[in-house]
Coordinates of C-alpha atoms in Angstrom, one line a residue:
M220 CA -39.9 -61.7 -80.1
A221 CA -38.6 -58.3 -78.5
V222 CA -40.0 -57.3 -75.3
K223 CA -41.8 -54.1 -75.6
K224 CA -40.9 -51.8 -72.4
K225 CA -43.8 -50.5 -70.8
E226 CA -44.4 -47.1 -69.7
N227 CA -44.1 -46.2 -66.2
K228 CA -47.6 -46.2 -65.0
S229 CA -46.6 -45.5 -61.4
Y230 CA -46.3 -41.5 -61.3
G231 CA -49.8 -39.8 -60.9
R232 CA -50.9 -42.5 -58.7
G233 CA -48.9 -43.0 -55.9
A234 CA -45.9 -45.3 -56.5
N235 CA -45.6 -46.2 -53.0
L236 CA -49.1 -47.6 -52.6
P237 CA -49.1 -51.5 -52.0
N238 CA -51.8 -51.8 -54.6
A239 CA -49.3 -50.1 -57.3
Q240 CA -46.9 -53.1 -56.2
S241 CA -49.2 -55.8 -56.4
E242 CA -50.6 -54.5 -59.9
Q243 CA -46.9 -54.6 -60.9
K244 CA -46.7 -58.1 -60.1
D245 CA -49.8 -59.2 -61.4
D246 CA -48.7 -58.1 -64.8
V247 CA -45.1 -59.9 -64.6
Q248 CA -47.0 -62.8 -63.5
S249 CA -49.2 -62.9 -66.3
R250 CA -46.5 -62.3 -68.6
Y251 CA -44.6 -65.4 -67.4
Q252 CA -47.8 -67.5 -67.7
Q253 CA -48.3 -66.4 -71.2
D254 CA -44.7 -67.1 -71.9
F255 CA -44.9 -70.5 -70.2
N256 CA -48.4 -71.2 -72.3
R257 CA -46.4 -70.3 -75.5
Y258 CA -43.4 -73.1 -74.5
Q259 CA -45.8 -75.4 -73.7
A260 CA -47.7 -75.2 -76.6
Q261 CA -44.3 -75.7 -78.7
I262 CA -43.4 -78.4 -77.0
E263 CA -46.8 -80.0 -77.5
R264 CA -46.3 -79.5 -81.3
T265 CA -42.7 -80.8 -81.3
R266 CA -44.0 -83.9 -79.6
R267 CA -46.6 -84.2 -82.1
V268 CA -44.3 -83.9 -84.8
F269 CA -42.1 -87.0 -83.4
E270 CA -44.8 -89.2 -82.6
S271 CA -46.2 -88.9 -86.1
A272 CA -42.6 -89.4 -87.5
E273 CA -42.0 -92.5 -85.5
A274 CA -45.6 -94.0 -86.8
A275 CA -44.6 -93.1 -90.3

């Protein structure tokens, strides 16, 4: 899945304001959190497949 390049939202708002920086950081944080959750779900599914194969 390709990462869509986000539009630069900083102009017209004062890119050097500290809250613009923190908003960008939160954005990155949430994207990493989503990736992490997706990978964790994938691991969980894989583990269940192996457990059911062992039980069979």
